[in-house]
Coordinates of C-alpha atoms in Angstrom, one line a residue:
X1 CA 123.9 28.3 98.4
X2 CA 126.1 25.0 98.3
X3 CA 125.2 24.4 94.7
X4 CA 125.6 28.1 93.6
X5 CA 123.3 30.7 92.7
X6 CA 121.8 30.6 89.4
X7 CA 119.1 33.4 89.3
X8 CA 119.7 36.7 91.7
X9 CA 116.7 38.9 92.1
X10 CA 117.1 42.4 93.1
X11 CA 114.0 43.4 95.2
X12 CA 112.0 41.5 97.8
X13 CA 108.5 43.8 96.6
X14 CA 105.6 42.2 94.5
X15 CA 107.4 42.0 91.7
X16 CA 110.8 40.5 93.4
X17 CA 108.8 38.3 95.2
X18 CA 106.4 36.5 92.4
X19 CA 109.7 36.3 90.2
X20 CA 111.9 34.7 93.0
X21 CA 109.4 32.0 94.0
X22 CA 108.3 31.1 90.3
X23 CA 112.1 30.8 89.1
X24 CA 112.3 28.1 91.9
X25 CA 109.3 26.9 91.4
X26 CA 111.0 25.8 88.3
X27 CA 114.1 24.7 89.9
X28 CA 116.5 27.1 89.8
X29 CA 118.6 28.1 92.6
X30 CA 117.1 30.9 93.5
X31 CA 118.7 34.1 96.0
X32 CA 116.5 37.2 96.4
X33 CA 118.5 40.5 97.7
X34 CA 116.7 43.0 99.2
X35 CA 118.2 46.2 100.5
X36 CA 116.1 46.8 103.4
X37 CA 115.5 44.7 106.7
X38 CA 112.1 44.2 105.3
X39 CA 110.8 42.1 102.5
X40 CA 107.2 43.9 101.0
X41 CA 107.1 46.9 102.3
X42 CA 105.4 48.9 100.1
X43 CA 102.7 45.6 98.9
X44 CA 101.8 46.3 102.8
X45 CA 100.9 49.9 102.5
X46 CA 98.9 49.5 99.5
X47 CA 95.4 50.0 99.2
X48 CA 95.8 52.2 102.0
X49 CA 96.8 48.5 103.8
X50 CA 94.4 46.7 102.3
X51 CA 96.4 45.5 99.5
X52 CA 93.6 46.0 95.8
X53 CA 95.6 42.9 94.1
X54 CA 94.1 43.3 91.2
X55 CA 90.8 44.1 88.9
X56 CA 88.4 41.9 87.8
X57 CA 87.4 44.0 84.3
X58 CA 87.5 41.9 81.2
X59 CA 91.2 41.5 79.3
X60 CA 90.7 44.6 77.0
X61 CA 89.3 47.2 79.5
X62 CA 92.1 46.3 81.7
X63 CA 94.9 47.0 79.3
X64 CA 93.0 50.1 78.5
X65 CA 94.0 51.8 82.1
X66 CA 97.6 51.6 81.1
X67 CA 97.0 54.2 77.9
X68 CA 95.9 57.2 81.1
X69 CA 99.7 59.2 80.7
X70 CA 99.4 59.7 77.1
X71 CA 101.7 57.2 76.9
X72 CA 100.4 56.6 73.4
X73 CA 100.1 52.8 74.5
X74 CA 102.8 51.3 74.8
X75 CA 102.1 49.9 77.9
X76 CA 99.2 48.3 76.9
X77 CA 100.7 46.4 73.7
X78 CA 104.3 45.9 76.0
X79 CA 102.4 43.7 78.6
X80 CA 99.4 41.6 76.3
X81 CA 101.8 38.9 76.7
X82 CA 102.6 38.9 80.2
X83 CA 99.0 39.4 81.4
X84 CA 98.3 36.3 78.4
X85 CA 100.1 34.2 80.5
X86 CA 99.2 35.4 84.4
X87 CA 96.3 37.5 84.5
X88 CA 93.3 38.4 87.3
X89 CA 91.9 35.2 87.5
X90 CA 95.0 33.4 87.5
X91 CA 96.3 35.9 90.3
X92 CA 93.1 35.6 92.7
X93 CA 93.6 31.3 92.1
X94 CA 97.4 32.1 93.2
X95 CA 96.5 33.5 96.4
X96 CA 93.7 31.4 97.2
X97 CA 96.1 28.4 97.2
X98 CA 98.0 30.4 99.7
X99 CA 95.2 30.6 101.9
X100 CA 94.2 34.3 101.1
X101 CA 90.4 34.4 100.1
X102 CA 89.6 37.4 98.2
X103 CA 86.4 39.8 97.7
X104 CA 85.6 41.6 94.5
X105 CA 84.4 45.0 95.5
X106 CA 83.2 48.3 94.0
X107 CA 84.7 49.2 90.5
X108 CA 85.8 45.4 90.0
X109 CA 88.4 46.0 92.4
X110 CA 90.0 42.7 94.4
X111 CA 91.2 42.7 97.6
X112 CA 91.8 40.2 100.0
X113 CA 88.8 39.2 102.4
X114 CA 90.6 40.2 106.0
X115 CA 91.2 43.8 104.7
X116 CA 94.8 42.8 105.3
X117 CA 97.7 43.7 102.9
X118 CA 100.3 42.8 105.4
X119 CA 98.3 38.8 104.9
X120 CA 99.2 39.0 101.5
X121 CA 102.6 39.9 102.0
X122 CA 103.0 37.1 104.1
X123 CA 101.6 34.4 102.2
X124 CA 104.1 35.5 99.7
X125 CA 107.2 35.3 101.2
X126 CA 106.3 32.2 102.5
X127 CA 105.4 30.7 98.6
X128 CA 109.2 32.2 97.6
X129 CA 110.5 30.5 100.8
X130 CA 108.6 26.9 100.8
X131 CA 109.6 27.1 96.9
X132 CA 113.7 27.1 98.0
X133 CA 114.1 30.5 97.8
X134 CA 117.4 32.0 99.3
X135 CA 116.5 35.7 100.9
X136 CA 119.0 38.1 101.9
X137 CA 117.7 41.3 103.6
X138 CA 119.9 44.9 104.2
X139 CA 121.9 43.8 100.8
X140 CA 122.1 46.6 98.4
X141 CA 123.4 45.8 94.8
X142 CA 126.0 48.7 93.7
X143 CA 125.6 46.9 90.2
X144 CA 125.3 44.4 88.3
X145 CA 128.7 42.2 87.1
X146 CA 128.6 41.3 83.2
X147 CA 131.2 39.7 80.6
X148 CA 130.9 39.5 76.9
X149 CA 127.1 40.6 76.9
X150 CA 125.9 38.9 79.4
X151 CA 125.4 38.6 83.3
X152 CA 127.9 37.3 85.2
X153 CA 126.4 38.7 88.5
X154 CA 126.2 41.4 91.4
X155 CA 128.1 43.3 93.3
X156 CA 126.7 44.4 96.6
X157 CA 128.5 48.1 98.1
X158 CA 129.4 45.5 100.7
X159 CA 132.0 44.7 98.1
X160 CA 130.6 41.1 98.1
X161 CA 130.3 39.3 94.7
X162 CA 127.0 37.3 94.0
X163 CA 128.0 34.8 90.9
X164 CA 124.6 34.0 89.0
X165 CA 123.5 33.2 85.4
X166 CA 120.4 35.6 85.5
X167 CA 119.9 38.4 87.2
X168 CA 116.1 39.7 87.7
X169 CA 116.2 43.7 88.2
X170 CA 112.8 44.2 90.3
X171 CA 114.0 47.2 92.6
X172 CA 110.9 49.4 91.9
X173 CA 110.4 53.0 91.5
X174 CA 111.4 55.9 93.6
X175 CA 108.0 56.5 95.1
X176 CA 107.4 55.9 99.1
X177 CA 111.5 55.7 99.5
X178 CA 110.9 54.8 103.1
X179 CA 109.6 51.3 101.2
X180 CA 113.1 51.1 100.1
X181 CA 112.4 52.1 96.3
X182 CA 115.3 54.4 95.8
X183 CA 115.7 54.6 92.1
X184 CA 118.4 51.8 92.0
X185 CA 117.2 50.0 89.4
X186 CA 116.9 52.6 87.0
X187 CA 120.4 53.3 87.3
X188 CA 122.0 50.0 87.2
X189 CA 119.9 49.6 84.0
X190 CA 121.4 52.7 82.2
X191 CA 124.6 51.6 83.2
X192 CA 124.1 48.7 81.1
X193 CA 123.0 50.3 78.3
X194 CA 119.7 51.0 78.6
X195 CA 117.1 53.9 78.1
X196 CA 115.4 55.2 81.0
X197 CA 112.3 57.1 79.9
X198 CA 112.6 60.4 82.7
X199 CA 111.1 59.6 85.9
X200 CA 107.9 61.5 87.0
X201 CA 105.1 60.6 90.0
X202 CA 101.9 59.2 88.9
X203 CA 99.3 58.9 91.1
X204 CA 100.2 61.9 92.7
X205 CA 97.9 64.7 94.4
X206 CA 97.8 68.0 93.4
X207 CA 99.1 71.5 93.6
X208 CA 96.2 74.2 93.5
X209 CA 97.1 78.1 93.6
X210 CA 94.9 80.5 96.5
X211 CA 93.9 80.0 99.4
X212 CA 90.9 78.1 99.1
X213 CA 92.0 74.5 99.0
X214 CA 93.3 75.7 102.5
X215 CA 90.0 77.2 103.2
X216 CA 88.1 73.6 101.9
X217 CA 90.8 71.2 103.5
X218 CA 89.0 67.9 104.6
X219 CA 86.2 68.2 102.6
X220 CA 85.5 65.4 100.4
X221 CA 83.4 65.5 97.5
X222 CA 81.5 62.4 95.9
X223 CA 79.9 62.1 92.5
X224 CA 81.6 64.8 90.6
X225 CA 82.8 65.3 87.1
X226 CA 86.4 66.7 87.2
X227 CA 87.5 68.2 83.9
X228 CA 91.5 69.2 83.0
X229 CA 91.8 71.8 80.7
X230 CA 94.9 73.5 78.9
X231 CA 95.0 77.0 77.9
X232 CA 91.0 76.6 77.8
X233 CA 90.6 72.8 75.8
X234 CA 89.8 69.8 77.5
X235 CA 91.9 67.1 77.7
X236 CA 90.9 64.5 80.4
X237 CA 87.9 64.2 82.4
X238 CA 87.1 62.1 85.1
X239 CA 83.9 61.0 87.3
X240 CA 84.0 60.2 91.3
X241 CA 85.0 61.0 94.6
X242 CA 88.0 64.0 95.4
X243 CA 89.7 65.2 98.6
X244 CA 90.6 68.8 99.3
X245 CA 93.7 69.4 101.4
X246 CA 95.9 72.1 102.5
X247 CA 98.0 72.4 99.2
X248 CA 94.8 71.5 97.1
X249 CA 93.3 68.3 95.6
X250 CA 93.5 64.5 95.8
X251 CA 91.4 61.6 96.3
X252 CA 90.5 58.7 93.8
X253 CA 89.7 60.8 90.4
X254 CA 92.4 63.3 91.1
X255 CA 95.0 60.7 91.2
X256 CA 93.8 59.2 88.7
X257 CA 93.7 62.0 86.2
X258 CA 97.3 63.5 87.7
X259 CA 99.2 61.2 85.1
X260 CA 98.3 63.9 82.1
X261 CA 98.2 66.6 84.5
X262 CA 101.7 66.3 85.6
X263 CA 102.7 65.4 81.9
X264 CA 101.3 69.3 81.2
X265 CA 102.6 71.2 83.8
X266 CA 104.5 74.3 82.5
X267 CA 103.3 74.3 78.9
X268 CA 100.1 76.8 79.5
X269 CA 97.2 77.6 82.1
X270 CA 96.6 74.5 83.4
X271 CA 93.2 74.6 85.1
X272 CA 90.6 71.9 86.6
X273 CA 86.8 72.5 86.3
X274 CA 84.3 71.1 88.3
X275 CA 81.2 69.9 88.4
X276 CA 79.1 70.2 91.3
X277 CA 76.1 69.0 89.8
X278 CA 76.7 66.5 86.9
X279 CA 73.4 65.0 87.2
X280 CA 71.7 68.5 85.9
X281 CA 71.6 69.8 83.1
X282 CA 72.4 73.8 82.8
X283 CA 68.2 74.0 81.8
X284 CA 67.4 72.1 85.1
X285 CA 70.0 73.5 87.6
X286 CA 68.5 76.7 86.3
X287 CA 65.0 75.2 87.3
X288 CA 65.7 74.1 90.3
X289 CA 67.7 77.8 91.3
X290 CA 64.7 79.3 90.5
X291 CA 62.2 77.4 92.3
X292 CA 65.0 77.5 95.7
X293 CA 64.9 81.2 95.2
X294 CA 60.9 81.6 95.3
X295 CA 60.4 78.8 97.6
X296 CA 62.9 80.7 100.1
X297 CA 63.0 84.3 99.1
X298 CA 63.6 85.4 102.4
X299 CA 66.3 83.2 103.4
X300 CA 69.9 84.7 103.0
X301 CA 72.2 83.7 99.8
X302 CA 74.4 82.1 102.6
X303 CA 71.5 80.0 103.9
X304 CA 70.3 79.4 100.9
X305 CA 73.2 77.4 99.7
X306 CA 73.3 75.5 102.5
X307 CA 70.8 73.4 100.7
X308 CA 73.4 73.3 98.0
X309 CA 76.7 72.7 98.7
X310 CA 79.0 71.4 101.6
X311 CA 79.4 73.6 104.6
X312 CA 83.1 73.8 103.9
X313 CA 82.3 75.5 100.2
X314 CA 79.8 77.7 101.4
X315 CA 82.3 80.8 102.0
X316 CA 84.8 80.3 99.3
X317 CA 80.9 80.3 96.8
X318 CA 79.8 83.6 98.5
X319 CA 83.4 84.8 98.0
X320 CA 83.4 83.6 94.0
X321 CA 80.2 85.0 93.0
X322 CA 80.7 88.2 94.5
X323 CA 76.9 88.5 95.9
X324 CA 76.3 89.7 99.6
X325 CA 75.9 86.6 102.1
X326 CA 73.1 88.1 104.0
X327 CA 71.5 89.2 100.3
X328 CA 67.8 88.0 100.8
X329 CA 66.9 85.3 97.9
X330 CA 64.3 87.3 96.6
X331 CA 66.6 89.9 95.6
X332 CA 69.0 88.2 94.1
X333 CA 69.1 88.9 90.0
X334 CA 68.9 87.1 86.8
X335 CA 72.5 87.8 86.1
X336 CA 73.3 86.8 90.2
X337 CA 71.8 83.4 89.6
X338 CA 73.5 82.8 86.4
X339 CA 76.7 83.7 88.4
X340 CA 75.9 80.8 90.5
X341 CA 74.9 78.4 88.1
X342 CA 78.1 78.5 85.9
X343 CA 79.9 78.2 89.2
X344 CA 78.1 75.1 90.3
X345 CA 78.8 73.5 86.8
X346 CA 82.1 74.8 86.2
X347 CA 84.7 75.6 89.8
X348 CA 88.0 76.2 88.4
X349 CA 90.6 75.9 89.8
X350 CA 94.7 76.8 88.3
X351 CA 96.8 73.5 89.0
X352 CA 100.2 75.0 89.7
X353 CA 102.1 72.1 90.5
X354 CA 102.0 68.2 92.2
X355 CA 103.4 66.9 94.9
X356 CA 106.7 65.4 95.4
X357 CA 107.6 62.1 93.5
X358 CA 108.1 60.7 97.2
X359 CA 104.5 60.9 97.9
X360 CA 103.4 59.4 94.6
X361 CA 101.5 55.9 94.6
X362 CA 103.5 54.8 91.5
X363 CA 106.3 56.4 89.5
X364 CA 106.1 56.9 85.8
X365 CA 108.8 56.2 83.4
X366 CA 111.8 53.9 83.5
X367 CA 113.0 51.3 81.5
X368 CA 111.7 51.5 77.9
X369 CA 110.3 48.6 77.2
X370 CA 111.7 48.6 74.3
X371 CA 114.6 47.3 75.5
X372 CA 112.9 44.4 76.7
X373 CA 111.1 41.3 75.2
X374 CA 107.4 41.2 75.9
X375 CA 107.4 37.5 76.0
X376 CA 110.1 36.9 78.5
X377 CA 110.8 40.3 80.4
X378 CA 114.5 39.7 79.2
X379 CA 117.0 42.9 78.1
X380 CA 117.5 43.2 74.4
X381 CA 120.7 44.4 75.1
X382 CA 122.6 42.0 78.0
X383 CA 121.6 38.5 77.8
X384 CA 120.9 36.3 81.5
X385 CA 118.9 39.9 82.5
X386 CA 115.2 40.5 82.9
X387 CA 113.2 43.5 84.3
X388 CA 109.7 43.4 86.3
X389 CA 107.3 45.6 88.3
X390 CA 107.5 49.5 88.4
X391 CA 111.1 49.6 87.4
X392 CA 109.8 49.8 84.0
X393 CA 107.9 52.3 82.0
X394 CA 104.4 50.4 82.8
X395 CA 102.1 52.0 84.6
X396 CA 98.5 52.8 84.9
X397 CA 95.1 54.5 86.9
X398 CA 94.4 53.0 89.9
X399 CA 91.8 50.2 90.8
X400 CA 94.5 47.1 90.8
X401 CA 96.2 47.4 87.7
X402 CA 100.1 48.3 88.6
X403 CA 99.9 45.8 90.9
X404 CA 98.7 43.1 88.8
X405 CA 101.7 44.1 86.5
X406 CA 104.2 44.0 88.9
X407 CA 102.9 40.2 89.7
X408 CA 102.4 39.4 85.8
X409 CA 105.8 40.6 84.9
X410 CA 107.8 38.9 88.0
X411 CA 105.7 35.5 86.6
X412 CA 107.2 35.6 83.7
X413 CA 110.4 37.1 84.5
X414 CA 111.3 34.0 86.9
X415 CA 110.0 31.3 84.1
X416 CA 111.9 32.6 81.7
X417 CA 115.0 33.0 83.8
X418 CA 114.8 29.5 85.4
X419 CA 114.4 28.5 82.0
X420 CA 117.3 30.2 80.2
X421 CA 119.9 28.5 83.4
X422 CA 118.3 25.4 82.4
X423 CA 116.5 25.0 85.6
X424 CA 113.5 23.0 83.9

């Protein structure tokens, strides 16, 4: 830039983006670095490309879904100020001015109207661009350049040197690497002085022991209760739709409760129950075994619980409750159908593992955020730097949430650093 860089922002994501365009917006002279060829590419896969921007649940029940780790929250209290200042409403008003109308769907959910994350990505980089914005693709920052406690800079591993004022760290987690998210930031960060809280995947699918996930692959499973128990006690539950695969469980609930799962992995028998039939009680799934048994007593126990369960369970239920398949109903015994019944309310299942941290929607842990001012997203410890998005330890369930972060943080990051360089 002829006049000089005075903000540098590392990462052309959500988070990268938002903070590049409002610093300019403010007047600063603005360069964003992004280390692939790509600007967004991970905001384009989201949603499973259709880009949830963001919830539409009222200001407390949305910082609620960042307490879901156990995280004690932190989260929560860290960003009241940043979703104060940019929050849902503000967000869907954002993109409308872009041209990008939205849709609030199921679960309060927003997404854009055409289905299409790759619109939103678009209309983004063209608000940092009309905005002044400088963007430099396939630059990697080795580090970043400081003097006396405070930022003086980057250095790309091109060997070039970026001279800037402020320098807004936005580089992501380590989830989807293919999206460019290669743990960067967390590493410049602890260079600098900061604490990294240890990385783990959130969002991530699940590990299950046996064969029968194998057996069940495919099968999909709607309106279930999903408990998570350790060494026998509860400690999360969940209520929805889950996916069986060939390594064992994912889907909406099961990513969803896989933050305290992975948290407990190692320190007992980690198990899942679940409920097939949350809408009975155990009197009236009793009831209605009964009346299936008399009503069909010379069906098989195969047949019969085809009126019962998915096709897909049928064989890995025979197998579990130990009774013949071609065992006519009306033979089946007290104890049989009690067999049956605590199955239906209660399938275990041993969680063994999860799934790589590549294949994680979001990555917990990062920068504490105690190292970092709530009101401006700036380090406590090097002055001219600020943080946003997933490379700090913010995260939540899904539904909208760590992406409305990502955009609340990079607000707030690029007005206070256009601020501080005395852009206003």
């Amino acid at each position: 830039m002829e006049q000089g860089t005075q903000v540098v922002v590392v990462g052309g994501g959500a988070a990268g983006l938002m903070a590049a365009g409002q610093a300019a917006a403010e007047g600063a002279r603005v360069l964003l670095l992004e280390r692939s060829a790509r600007l967004g590419t991970k905001l384009r896969i989201t949603g499973k490309g259709r880009c949830n921007l963001t919830n539409m649940a009222d200001f407390d029940d949305f910082l609620a879904h960042f307490a879901f780790l156990g995280s004690e929250g932190e989260s929560r209290f860290f960003l009241r100020n940043a979703f104060a200042r940019f929050f849902a409403p503000d967000l869907v008003a954002f993109f409308e001015d872009l041209g990008v109308t939205t849709v609030v769907e199921r679960g309060e959910r927003v997404f854009p109207a055409s289905n299409d994350a790759h619109q939103v990505a678009e209309a983004l980089i063209e608000f940092a661009r009309q905005r002044g914005v400088g963007i430099q693709l396939q630059s990697r920052v080795a580090e970043i350049l400081y003097h006396g406690g405070r930022v003086s800079g980057v250095a790309l591993h091109s060997a070039e040197q970026i001279n800037a004022d402020a320098v807004i760290v936005a580089t992501g987690g380590v989830s989807y690497p293919k999206t460019g998210s290669s743990g960067d930031g967390y590493r410049m960060a602890e260079k600098l002085g900061h604490t990294i809280v240890p990385i783990r995947p959130a969002l991530v699918p699940l590990v299950i022991a046996g064969s029968e996930p194998k057996a069940m692959m495919g099968l999909s499973l709607r309106n279930v209760q999903v408990r998570l128990l350790l060494d026998g006690r509860e400690f999360a539950q969940d209520f929805g739709e889950m996916l069986f695969t060939h390594y064992g469980v994912s889907g909406p609930i099961i990513l969803t409760l896989s933050g305290p799962a992975v948290a407990r992995i190692g320190h007992g028998r980690l198990e899942m129950g679940i409920n097939l039939k949350p809408a009975l009680s155990p009197e009236k799934l009793d009831a209605r075994l009964r009346r299936d048994l008399d009503r069909y007593g010379k069906r098989s126990y195969r047949n019969l619980l085809k009126g019962l369960l998915p096709q897909k369970m049928i064989d890995v239920v025979v197998a579990r409750t130990g009774i013949p398949p071609e065992k006519p109903a009306h033979q089946i015994t007290s104890e049989e159908r009690q067999r049956l019944r605590d199955l239906l309310h209660d399938f275990r299942l041993t969680v063994i593992d999860h799934r790589p941290i590549e294949e994680a929607i979001v990555t917990a842990g990062g920068v504490d955020t105690r190292d970092v001012d709530p009101r401006t997203m700036a380090s406590r410890l090097v002055n001219g730097l600020y943080f946003a998005g997933e490379v700090l330890d913010v995260q939540a369930d899904t539904g909208g949430y760590n992406l409305q972060a990502a955009f609340s943080t990079g607000f707030v990051a690029g007005k206070s650093a256009a601020r501080v360089v005395g852009a206003s």
